[in-house]
Structures are given as C-alpha cells and as structure tokens.
mmCIF file of C-alpha atoms and ligand atoms in Angstrom:
data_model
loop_
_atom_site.group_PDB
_atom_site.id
_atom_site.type_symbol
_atom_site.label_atom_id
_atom_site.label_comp_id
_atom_site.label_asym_id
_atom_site.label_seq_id
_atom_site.Cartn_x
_atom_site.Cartn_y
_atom_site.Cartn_z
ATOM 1 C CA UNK A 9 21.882 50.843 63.516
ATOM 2 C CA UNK A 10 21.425 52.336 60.484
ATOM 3 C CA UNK A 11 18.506 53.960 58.652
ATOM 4 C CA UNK A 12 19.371 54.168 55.071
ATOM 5 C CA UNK A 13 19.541 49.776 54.593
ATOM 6 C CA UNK A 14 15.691 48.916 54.196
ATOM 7 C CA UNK A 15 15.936 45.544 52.376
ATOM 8 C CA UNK A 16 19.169 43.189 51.623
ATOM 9 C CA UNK A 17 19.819 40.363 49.255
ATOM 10 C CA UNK A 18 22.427 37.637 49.150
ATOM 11 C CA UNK A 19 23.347 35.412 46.531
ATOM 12 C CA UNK A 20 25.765 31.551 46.379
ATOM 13 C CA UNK A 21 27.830 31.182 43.778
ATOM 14 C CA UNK A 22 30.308 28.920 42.443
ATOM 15 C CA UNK A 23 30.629 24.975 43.641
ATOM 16 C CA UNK A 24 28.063 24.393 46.617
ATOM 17 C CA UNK A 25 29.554 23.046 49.579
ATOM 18 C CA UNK A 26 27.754 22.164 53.301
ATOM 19 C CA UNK A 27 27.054 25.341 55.239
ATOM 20 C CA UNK A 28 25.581 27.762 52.764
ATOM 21 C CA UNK A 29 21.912 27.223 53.968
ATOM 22 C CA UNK A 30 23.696 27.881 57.622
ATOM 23 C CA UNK A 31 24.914 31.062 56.374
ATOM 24 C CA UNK A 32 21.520 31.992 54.317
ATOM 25 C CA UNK A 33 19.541 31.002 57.728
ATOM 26 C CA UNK A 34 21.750 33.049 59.797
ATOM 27 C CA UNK A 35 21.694 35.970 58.078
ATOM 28 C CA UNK A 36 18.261 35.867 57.117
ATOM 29 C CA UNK A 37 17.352 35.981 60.957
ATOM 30 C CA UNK A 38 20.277 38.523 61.552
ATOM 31 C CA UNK A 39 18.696 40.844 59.290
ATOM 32 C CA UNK A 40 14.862 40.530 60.773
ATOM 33 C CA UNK A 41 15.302 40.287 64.202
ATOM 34 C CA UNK A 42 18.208 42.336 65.021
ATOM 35 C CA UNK A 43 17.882 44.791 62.459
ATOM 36 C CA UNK A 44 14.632 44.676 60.673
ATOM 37 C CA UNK A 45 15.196 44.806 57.363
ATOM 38 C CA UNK A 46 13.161 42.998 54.476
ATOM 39 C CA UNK A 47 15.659 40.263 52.872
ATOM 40 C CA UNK A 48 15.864 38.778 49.589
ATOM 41 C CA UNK A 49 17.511 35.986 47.972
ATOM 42 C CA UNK A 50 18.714 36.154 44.051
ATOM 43 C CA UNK A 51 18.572 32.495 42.556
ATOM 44 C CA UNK A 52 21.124 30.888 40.361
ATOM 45 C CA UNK A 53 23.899 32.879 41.736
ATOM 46 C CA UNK A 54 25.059 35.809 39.775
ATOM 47 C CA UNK A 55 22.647 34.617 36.812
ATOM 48 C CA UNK A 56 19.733 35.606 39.125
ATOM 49 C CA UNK A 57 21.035 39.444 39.351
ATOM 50 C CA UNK A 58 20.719 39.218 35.975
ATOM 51 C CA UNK A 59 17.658 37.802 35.230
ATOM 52 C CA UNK A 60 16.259 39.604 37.941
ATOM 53 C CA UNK A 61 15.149 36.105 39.800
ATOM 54 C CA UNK A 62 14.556 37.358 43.294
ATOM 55 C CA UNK A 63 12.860 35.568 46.277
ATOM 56 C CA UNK A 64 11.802 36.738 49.833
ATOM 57 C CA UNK A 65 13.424 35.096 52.546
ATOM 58 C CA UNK A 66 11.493 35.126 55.506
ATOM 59 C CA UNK A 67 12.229 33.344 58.627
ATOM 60 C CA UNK A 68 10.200 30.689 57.538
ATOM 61 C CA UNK A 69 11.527 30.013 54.503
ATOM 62 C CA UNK A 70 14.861 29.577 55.684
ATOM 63 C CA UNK A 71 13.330 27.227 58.649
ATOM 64 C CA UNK A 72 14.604 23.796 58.960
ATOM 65 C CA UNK A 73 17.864 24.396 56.584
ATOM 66 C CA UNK A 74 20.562 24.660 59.280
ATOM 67 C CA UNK A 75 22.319 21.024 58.818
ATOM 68 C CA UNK A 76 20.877 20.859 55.135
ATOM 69 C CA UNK A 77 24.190 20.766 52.234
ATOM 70 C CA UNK A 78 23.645 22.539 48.963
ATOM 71 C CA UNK A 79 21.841 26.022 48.485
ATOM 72 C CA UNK A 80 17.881 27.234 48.629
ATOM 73 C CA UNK A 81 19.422 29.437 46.241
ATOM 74 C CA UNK A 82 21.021 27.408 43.571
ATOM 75 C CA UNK A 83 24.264 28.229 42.288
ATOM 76 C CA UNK A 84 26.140 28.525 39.692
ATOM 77 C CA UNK A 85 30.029 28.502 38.850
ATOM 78 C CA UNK A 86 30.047 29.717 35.462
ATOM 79 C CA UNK A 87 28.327 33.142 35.461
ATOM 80 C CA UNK A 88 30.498 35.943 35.308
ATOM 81 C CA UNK A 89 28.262 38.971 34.664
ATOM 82 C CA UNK A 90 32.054 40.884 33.929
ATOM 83 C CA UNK A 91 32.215 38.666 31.189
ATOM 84 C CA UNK A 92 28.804 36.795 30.259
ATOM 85 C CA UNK A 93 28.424 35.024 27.027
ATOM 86 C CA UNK A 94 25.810 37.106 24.985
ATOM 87 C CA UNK A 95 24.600 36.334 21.246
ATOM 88 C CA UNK A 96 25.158 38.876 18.616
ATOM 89 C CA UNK A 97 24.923 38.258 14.992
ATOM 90 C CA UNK A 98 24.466 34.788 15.286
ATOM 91 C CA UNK A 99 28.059 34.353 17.392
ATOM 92 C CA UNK A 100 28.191 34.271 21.008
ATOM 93 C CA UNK A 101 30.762 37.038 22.488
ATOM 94 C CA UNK A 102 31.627 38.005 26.006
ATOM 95 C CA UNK A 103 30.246 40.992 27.166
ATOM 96 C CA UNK A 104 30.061 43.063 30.499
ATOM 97 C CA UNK A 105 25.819 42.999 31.923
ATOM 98 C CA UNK A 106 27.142 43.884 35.057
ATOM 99 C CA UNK A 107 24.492 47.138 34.611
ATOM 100 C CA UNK A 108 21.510 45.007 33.979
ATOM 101 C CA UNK A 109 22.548 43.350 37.889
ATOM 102 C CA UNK A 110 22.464 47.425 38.586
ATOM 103 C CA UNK A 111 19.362 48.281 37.583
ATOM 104 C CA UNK A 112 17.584 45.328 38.558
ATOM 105 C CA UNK A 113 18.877 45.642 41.966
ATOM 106 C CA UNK A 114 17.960 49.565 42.007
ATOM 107 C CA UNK A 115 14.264 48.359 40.397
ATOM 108 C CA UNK A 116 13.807 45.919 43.294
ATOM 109 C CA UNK A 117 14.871 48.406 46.230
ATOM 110 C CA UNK A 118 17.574 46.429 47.094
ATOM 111 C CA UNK A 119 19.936 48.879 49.367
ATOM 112 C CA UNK A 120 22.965 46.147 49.737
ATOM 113 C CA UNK A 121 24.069 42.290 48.729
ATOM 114 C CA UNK A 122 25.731 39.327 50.624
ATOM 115 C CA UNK A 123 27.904 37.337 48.284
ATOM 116 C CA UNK A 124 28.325 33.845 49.394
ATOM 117 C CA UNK A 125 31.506 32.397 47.614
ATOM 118 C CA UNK A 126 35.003 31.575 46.614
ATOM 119 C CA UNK A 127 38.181 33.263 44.951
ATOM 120 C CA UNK A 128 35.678 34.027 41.683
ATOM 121 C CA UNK A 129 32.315 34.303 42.853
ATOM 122 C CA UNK A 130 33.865 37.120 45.362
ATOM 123 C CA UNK A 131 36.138 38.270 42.725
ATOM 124 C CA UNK A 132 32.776 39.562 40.879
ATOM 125 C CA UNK A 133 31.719 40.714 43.964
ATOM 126 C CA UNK A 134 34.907 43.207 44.410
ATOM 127 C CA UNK A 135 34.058 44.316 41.277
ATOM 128 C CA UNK A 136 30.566 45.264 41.873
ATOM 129 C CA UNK A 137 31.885 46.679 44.769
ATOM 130 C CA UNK A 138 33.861 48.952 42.740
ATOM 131 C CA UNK A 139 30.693 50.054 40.627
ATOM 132 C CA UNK A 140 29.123 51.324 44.286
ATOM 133 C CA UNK A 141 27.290 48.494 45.163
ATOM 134 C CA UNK A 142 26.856 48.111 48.987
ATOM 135 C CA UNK A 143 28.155 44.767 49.287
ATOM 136 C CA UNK A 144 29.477 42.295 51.781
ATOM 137 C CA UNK A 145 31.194 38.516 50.943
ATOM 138 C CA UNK A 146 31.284 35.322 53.078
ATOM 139 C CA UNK A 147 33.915 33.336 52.149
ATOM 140 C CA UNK A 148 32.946 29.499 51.127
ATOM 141 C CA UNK A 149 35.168 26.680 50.000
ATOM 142 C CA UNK A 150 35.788 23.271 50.711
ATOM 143 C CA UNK A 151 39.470 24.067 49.328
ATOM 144 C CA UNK A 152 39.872 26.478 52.107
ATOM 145 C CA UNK A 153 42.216 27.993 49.733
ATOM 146 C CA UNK A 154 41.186 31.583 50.731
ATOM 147 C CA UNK A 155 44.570 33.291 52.504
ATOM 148 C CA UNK A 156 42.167 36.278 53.990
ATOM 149 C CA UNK A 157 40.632 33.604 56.525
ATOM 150 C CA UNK A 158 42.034 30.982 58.809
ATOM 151 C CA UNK A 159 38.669 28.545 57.633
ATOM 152 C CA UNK A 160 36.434 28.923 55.015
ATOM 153 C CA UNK A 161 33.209 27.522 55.639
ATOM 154 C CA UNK A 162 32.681 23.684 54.314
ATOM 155 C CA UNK A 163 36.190 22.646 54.777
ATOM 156 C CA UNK A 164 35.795 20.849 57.689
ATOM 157 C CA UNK A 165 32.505 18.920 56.029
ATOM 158 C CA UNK A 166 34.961 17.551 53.321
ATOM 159 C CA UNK A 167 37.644 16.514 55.636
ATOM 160 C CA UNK A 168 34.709 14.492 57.546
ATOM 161 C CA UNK A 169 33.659 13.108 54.475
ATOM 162 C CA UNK A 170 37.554 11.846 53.487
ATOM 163 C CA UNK A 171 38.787 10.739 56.757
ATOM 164 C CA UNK A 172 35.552 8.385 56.439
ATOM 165 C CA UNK A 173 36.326 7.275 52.977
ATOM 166 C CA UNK A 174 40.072 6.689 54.249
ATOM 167 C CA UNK A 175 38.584 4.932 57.615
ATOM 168 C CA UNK A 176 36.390 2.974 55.005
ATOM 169 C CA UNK A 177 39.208 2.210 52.810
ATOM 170 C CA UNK A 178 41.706 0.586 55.390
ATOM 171 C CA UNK A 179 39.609 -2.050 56.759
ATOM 172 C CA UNK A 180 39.537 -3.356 53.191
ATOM 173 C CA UNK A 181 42.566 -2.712 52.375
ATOM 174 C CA UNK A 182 43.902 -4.996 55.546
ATOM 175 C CA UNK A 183 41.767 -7.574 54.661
ATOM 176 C CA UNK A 184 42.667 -7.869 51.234
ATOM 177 C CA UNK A 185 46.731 -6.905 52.001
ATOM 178 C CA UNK A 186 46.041 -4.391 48.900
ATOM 179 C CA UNK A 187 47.477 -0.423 48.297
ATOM 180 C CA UNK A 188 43.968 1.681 48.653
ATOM 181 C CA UNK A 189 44.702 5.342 46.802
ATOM 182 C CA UNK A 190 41.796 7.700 47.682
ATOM 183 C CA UNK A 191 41.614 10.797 45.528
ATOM 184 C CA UNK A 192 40.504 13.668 46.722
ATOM 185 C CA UNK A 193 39.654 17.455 45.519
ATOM 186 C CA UNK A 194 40.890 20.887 46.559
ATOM 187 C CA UNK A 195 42.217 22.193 43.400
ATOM 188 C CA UNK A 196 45.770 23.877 43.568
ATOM 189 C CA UNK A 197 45.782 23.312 47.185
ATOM 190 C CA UNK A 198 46.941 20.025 49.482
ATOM 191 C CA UNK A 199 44.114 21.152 52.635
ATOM 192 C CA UNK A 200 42.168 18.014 52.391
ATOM 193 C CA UNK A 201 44.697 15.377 51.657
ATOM 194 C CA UNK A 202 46.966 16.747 54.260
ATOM 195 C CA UNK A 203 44.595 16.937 57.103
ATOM 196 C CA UNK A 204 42.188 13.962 56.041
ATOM 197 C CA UNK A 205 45.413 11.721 55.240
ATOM 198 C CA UNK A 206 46.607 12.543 58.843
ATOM 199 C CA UNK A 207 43.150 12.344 60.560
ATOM 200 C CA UNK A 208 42.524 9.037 58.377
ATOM 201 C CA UNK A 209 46.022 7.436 59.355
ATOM 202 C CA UNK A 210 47.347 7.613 55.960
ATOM 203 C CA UNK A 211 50.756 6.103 55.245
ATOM 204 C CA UNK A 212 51.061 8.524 52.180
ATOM 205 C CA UNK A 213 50.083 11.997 51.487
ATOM 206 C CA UNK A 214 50.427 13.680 48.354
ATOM 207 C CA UNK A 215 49.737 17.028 47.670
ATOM 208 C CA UNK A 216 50.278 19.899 44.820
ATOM 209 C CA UNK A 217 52.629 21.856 46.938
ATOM 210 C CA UNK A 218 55.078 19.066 47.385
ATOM 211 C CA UNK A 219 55.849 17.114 43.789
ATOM 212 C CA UNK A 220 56.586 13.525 44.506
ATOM 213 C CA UNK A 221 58.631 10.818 43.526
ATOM 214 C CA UNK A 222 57.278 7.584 42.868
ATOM 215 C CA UNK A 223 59.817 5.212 43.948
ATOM 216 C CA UNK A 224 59.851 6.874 47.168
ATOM 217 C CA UNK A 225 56.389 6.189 47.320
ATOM 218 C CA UNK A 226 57.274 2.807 46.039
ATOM 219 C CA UNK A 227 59.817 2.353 48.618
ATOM 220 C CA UNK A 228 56.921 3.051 51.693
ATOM 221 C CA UNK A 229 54.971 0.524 50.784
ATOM 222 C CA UNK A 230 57.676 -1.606 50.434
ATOM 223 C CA UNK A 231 59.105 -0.759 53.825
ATOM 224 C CA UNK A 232 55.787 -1.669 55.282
ATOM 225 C CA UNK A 233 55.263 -5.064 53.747
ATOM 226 C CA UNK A 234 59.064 -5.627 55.628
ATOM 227 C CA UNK A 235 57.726 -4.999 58.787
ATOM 228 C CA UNK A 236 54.329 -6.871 58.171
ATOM 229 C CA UNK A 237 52.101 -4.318 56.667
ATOM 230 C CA UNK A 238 50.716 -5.949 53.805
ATOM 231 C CA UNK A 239 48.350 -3.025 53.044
ATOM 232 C CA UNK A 240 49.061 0.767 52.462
ATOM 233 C CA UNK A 241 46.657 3.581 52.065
ATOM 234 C CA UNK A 242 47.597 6.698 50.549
ATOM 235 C CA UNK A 243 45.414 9.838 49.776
ATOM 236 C CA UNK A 244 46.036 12.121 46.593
ATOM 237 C CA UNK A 245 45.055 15.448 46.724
ATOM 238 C CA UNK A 246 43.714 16.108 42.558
ATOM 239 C CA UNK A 247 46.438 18.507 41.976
ATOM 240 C CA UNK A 248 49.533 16.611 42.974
ATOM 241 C CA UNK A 249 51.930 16.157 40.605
ATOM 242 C CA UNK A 250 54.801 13.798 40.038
ATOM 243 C CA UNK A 251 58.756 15.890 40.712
ATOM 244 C CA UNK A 252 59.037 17.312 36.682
ATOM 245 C CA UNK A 253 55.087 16.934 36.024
ATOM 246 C CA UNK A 254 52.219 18.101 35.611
ATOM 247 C CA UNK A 255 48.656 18.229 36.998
ATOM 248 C CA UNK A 256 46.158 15.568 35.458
ATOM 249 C CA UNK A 257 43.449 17.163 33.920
ATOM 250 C CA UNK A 258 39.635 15.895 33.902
ATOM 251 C CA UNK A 259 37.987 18.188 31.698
ATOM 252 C CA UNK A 260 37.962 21.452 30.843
ATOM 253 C CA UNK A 261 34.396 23.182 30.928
ATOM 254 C CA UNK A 262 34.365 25.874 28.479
ATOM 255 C CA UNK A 263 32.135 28.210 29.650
ATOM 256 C CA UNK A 264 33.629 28.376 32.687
ATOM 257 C CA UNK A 265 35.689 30.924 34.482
ATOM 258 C CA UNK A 266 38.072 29.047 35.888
ATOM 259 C CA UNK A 267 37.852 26.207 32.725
ATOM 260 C CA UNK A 268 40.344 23.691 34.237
ATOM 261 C CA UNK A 269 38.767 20.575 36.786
ATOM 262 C CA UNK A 270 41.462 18.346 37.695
ATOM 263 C CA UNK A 271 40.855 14.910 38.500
ATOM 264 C CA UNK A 272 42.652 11.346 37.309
ATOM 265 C CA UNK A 273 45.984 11.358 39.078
ATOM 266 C CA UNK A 274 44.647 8.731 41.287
ATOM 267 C CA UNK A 275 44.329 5.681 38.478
ATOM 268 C CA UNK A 276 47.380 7.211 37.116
ATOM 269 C CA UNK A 277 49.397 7.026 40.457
ATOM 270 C CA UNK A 278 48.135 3.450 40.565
ATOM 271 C CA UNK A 279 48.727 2.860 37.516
ATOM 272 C CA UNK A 280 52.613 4.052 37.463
ATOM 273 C CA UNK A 281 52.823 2.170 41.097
ATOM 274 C CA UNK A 282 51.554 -1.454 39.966
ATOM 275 C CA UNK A 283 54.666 -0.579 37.442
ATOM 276 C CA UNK A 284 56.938 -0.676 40.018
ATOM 277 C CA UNK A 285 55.302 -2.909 42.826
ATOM 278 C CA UNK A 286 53.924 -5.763 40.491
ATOM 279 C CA UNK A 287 53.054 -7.622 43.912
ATOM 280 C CA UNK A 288 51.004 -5.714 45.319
ATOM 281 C CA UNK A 289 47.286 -5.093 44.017
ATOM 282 C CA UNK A 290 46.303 -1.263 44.048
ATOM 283 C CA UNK A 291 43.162 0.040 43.945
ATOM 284 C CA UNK A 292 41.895 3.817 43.373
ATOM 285 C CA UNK A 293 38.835 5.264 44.632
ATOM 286 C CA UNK A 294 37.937 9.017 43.907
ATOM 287 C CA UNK A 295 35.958 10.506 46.488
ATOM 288 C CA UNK A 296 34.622 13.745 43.991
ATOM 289 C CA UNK A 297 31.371 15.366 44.860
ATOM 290 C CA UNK A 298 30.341 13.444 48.010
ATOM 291 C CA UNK A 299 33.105 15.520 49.334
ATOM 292 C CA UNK A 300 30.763 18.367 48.706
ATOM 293 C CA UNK A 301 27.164 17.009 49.625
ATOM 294 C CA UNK A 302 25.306 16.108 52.561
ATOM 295 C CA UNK A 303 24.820 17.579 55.791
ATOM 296 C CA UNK A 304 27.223 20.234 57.351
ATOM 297 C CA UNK A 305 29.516 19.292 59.964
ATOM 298 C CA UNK A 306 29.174 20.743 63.499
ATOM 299 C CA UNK A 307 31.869 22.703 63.183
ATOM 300 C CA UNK A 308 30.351 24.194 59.620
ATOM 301 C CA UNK A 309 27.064 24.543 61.074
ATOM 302 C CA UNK A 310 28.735 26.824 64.024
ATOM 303 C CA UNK A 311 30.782 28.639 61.393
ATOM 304 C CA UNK A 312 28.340 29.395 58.868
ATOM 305 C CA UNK A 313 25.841 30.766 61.772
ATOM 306 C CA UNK A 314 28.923 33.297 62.919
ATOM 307 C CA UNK A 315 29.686 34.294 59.363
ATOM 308 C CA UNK A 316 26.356 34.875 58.522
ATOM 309 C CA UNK A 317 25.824 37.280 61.527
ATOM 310 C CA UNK A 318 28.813 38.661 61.080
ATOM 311 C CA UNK A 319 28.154 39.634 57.499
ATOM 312 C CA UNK A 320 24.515 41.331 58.356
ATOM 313 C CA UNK A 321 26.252 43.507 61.315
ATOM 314 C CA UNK A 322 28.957 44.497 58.626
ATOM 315 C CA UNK A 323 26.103 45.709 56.745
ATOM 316 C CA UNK A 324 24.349 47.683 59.416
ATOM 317 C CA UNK A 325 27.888 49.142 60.404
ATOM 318 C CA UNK A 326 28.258 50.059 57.127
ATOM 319 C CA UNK A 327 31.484 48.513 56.620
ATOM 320 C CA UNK A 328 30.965 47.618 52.812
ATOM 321 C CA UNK A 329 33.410 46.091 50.296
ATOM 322 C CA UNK A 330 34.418 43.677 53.102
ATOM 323 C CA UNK A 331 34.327 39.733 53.398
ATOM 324 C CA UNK A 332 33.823 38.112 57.289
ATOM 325 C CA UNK A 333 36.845 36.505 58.095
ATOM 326 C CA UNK A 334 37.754 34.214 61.062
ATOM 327 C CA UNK A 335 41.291 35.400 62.414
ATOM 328 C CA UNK A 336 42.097 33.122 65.276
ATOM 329 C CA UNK A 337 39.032 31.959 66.335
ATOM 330 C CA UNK A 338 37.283 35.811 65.921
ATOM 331 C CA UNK A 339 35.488 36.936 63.726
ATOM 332 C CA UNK A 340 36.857 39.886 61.719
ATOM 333 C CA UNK A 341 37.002 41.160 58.446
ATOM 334 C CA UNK A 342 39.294 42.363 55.189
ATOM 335 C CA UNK A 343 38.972 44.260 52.690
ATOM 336 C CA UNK A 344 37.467 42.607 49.146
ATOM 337 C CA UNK A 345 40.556 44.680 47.365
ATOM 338 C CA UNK A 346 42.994 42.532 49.704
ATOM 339 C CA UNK A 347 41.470 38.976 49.504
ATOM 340 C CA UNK A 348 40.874 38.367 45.851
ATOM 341 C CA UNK A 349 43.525 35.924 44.538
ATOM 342 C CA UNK A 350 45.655 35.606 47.351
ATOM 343 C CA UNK A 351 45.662 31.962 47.444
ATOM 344 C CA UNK A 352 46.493 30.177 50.800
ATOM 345 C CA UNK A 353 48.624 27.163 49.940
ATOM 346 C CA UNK A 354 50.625 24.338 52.526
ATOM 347 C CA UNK A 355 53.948 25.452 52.794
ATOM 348 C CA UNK A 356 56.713 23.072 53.090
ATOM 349 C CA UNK A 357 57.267 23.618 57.005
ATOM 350 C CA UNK A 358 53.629 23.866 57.566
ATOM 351 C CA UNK A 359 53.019 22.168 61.335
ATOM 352 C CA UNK A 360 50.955 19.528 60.264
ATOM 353 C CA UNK A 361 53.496 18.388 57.378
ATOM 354 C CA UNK A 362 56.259 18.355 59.685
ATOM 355 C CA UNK A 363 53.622 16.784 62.393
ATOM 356 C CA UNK A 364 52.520 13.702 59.335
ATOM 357 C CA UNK A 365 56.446 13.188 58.631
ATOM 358 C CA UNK A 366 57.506 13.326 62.629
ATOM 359 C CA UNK A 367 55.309 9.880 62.735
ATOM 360 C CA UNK A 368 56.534 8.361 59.522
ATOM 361 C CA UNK A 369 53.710 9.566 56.866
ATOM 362 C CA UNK A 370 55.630 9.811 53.742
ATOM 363 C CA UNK A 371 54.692 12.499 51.681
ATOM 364 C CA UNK A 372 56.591 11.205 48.609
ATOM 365 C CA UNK A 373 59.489 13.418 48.886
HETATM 366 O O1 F6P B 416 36.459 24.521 44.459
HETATM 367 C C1 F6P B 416 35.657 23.467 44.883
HETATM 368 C C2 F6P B 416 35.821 22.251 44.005
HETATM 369 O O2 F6P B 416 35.027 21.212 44.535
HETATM 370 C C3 F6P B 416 37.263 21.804 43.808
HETATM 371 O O3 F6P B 416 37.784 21.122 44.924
HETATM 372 C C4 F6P B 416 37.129 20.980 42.553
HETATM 373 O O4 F6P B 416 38.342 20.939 41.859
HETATM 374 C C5 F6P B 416 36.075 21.720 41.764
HETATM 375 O O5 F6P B 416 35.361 22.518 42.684
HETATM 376 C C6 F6P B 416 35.108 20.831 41.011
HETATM 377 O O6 F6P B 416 34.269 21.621 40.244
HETATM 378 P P1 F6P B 416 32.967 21.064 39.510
HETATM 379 O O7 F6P B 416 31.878 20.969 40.530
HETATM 380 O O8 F6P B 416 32.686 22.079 38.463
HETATM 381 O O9 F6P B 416 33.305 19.719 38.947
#
C-alpha cells in the first residue's frame, strides 16, 4: 500500500446509465476499508472540478445506492474543461480551464481522481492525465462501444430494458397481426439491437454497421404473413441507415461535445415500409431514455462493484493513467493513451450476427 495517496475523488460524466452508484459505492468502501484514505466526490461531472463542488463520501453516504440508476454525483455530458465555453467581451469563446480543475484539486488535497465515463468523459480524463494528474477511468456506457473492454458497465441494464419492450411489443403485435418497430439507442454502434433483437425474438435487426435494404425487409414480413405470421417485430438500432443513406438525426445540442443525437429512423422505417406493405399496419415505438434509467441489472450491479475495486487498487498500486477493463471475464487494465477513440463496432461475421441469421433473423441485407 502506498503512503503518498491520503484522500481520492471521483467524478460521472457524460449520459448516466445503471451502475454508476455501484461503482461510486464500491470504490468508496475500497478506498476506506482496504486502504484508508479520505474520499471525495466532485458534482456535476467535470463542471464540479471546476467550480470546485466537492462532497465527502463516506460509507454512509454511499449506503443504500447499490441497485439505484443515475448518479449521487450528477453528471453532465457537455463540459469539456479542454474546451469550456467562457464569456469575454460580451461573446462566449472556448477556452482551456483545465488549470482552475488543477488548482482546485491541489487546494482541496486531493492526491488522485476516478473518472467514471465514456469515449469523451475519459477522453478529458487522458488529458488530465497528461497534465500529471494521478488519475484512474472506469469505463461506462450503455453503447458498450468502448474496444479497450469486453463490457462496459450499463450495457446489460439496457439490453434488459429492450428485450422487455420487444417481449412487450409482440404480444400486441400478435394480437393485432400488426409490424411493431422498436427503436433503440447506442449511437454508431448495433450492441443493443443486435443482442436485444436476438434475446427479444426479433424477426428483424437493423443496425449501423450493416446498411439495409428495405424491400428485403419488406420481403420478411411478407414471407411471414405466407407462412401465417401475421405480425413482425423488428428492432432499429438509432444509427442504422438505409444501403446509400444516411443516419437520421434528432437534434443537434450545441454546446455539446459530441453535438449529434440520433433518433427518428424508426417512424421513418415505418413510414418507407407502410409504402411498400400497404396491408399491413406498422407501428413505431422508441424506447430512448428508459433504456438508461432504473435499477441496475444483476449483472451491472456485479460489474460496477469489480470495477470500482479494481479502480481504487489501481490507485494504491500506483498504476495511473489507466482505465479497469474486463478482458475475458478478469479484470485488467489499459492504458488511457490506448483506449480513447478506439470504437468497438459489430463486425459483419460477428458470432451473434451469424448466430441471428443461422435461425432466420433478417438483418435487412
Ligand atoms: O451514449 C449513451 C447514449 O444514451 C446514446 O445511446 C444516445 O445516442 C445518447 O447517449 C443520448 O444522449 P442524450 O442523453 O444527450 O439525449
């Protein structure tokens, strides 16, 4: 053990997802009761280095949170402290504050940070890293996106959470002989669609990493309704895109890092389909941010507790600039230099594709 870490912080940023109170819990007790130190929480993500918003967490404080979704914390997914919107002269400019975090940190006695996030919340935290700062990430997404690690934490909440939807979805849609389309997130990447739509008994997956055609989709449903299945479910991942398209766009969020939210291609996939299949009635649900709420699955709850010991012993063996990875099913770690924007998406002959089309799931290709 060492004797130089007195007192720790950690931070959530970016979108919440199930498990982060697992991981603040875990570490939290981690750092008392194996190792001793004080520990700290900064609110509001990487806004809360800033403004210096810092909050013991004691064990218990962080009593009672395990199964609990969102963050004690708070988070954010707009605060870059790289690149923080600051007025001067009346116009608001981007500016780097990352040496306010600094100071405030060095003010409070804060010897080293846990950064609880995704691709940009840990992105910051590489480069704080770089400035000296004794840090250590946990990686967190319900895209589980992240190439460094087999699972990020909150995946397998979301995939609950849409294989229920898609459960929900078919006994209406057999009753009513209708086409159900559930859309569901995970940015540039097909995770949740692919493993939902096969966990949910989807007859059609569709995600960004194969393009598909909509006759061929077309042509499913219509193959069904031959053999006397007057209904057909199908789950969209939000990125998908037709062959020769492009992704449908919600919104874009201005202050944002990472600007673009996709969402829509689920009435427009219905939409182009009642084109083609006049008799059949299609409905769309989107599934959006109760993918993200609620209580953390028992797998979550199990991962979050490892990561969040793992991360505290990383600190106390000193092995900064890291993020806790699962490889297999151990726990490990990789460099924060080596994780940042290496993006883990479903390749073509990914198992569970070739698993989804072995049993006749079309995936509109
Ligand atoms: O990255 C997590 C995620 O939930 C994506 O799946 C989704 O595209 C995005 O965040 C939604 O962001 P927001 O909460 O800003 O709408």
């Amino acid at each position: 053990m060492t004797d130089k870490i007195k007192r720790i912080a950690m931070m959530t940023g970016g979108g919440d997802c199930p498990g982060l109170n697992a991981v603040i819990r875990a570490a939290t007790r981690t750092a008392i009761l194996k190792y001793g130190y004080e520990v700290y929480g900064y609110k509001y993500g990487y806004k809360g280095m800033y403004t210096n918003d810092l909050i013991p967490l004691t064990l218990e404080s962080v009593s009672g949170i395990l199964h609990k979704g969102g963050t004690i914390l708070y988070s954010s997914n707009k605060d870059n402290l790289f690149a923080y919107p600051q007025e001067v002269n009346g116009k608001v400019i981007t500016q780097d504050v990352s040496h306010v975090a600094l100071s405030n940190m060095k003010a409070s006695g804060i010897d080293a940070l846990i950064v609880i996030g995704g691709d940009g919340t840990l992105t910051s935290a590489r480069d704080f890293s770089r400035k000296g700062v004794k840090i250590v990430g946990v990686p967190k997404t319900i895209d589980n996106d992240l190439a460094a690690t087999e699972t990020t934490f909150g995946f397998y909440s979301a995939l609950d959470c849409a294989t229920e939807a898609l459960d929900r979805l078919h006994t209406t849609a057999e009753s009513h002989h209708r086409v159900m389309i559930l859309e569901v997130m995970g940015r540039n990447a097909g995770w949740i669609a692919l493993e939902s739509g096969i966990a949910g008994s989807a007859d059609v997956i569709l995600i960004p990493e194969i393009p598909y055609d909509i006759d061929k989709i077309a042509r499913k449903i219509k193959e069904r309704a031959a053999n006397g299945k007057f209904f057909s479910v199908i789950v969209v991942s939000e990125g998908a895109v037709p062959i020769g398209g492009c992704v449908t766009i919600d919104r874009i969020v201005e202050d944002s890092p990472d600007p673009i939210r996709l969402g829509g291609i689920g009435k427009k996939l219905s939409y182009d389909l009642e084109k083609i299949i006049g008799d059949h009635e299609i409905r769309y649900t989107v599934l959006g941010h109760l993918q993200r709420g609620g209580n953390a699955s028992t797998f979550d709850r199990i991962l979050s507790t490892r990561y969040g010991v793992a991360a505290v012993d990383l600190i106390a063996e000193e092995k900064f600039g890291n993020m806790v990875c699962l490889k297999g099913n151990t726990m490990s770690y990789e460099s924060l230099e080596n994780v940042i924007g290496v993006i883990k998406s479903v390749s073509e002959d990914n198992e569970l594709v070739r698993v989804g089309k072995s049993i006749g799931i079309s995936f509109g290709d």
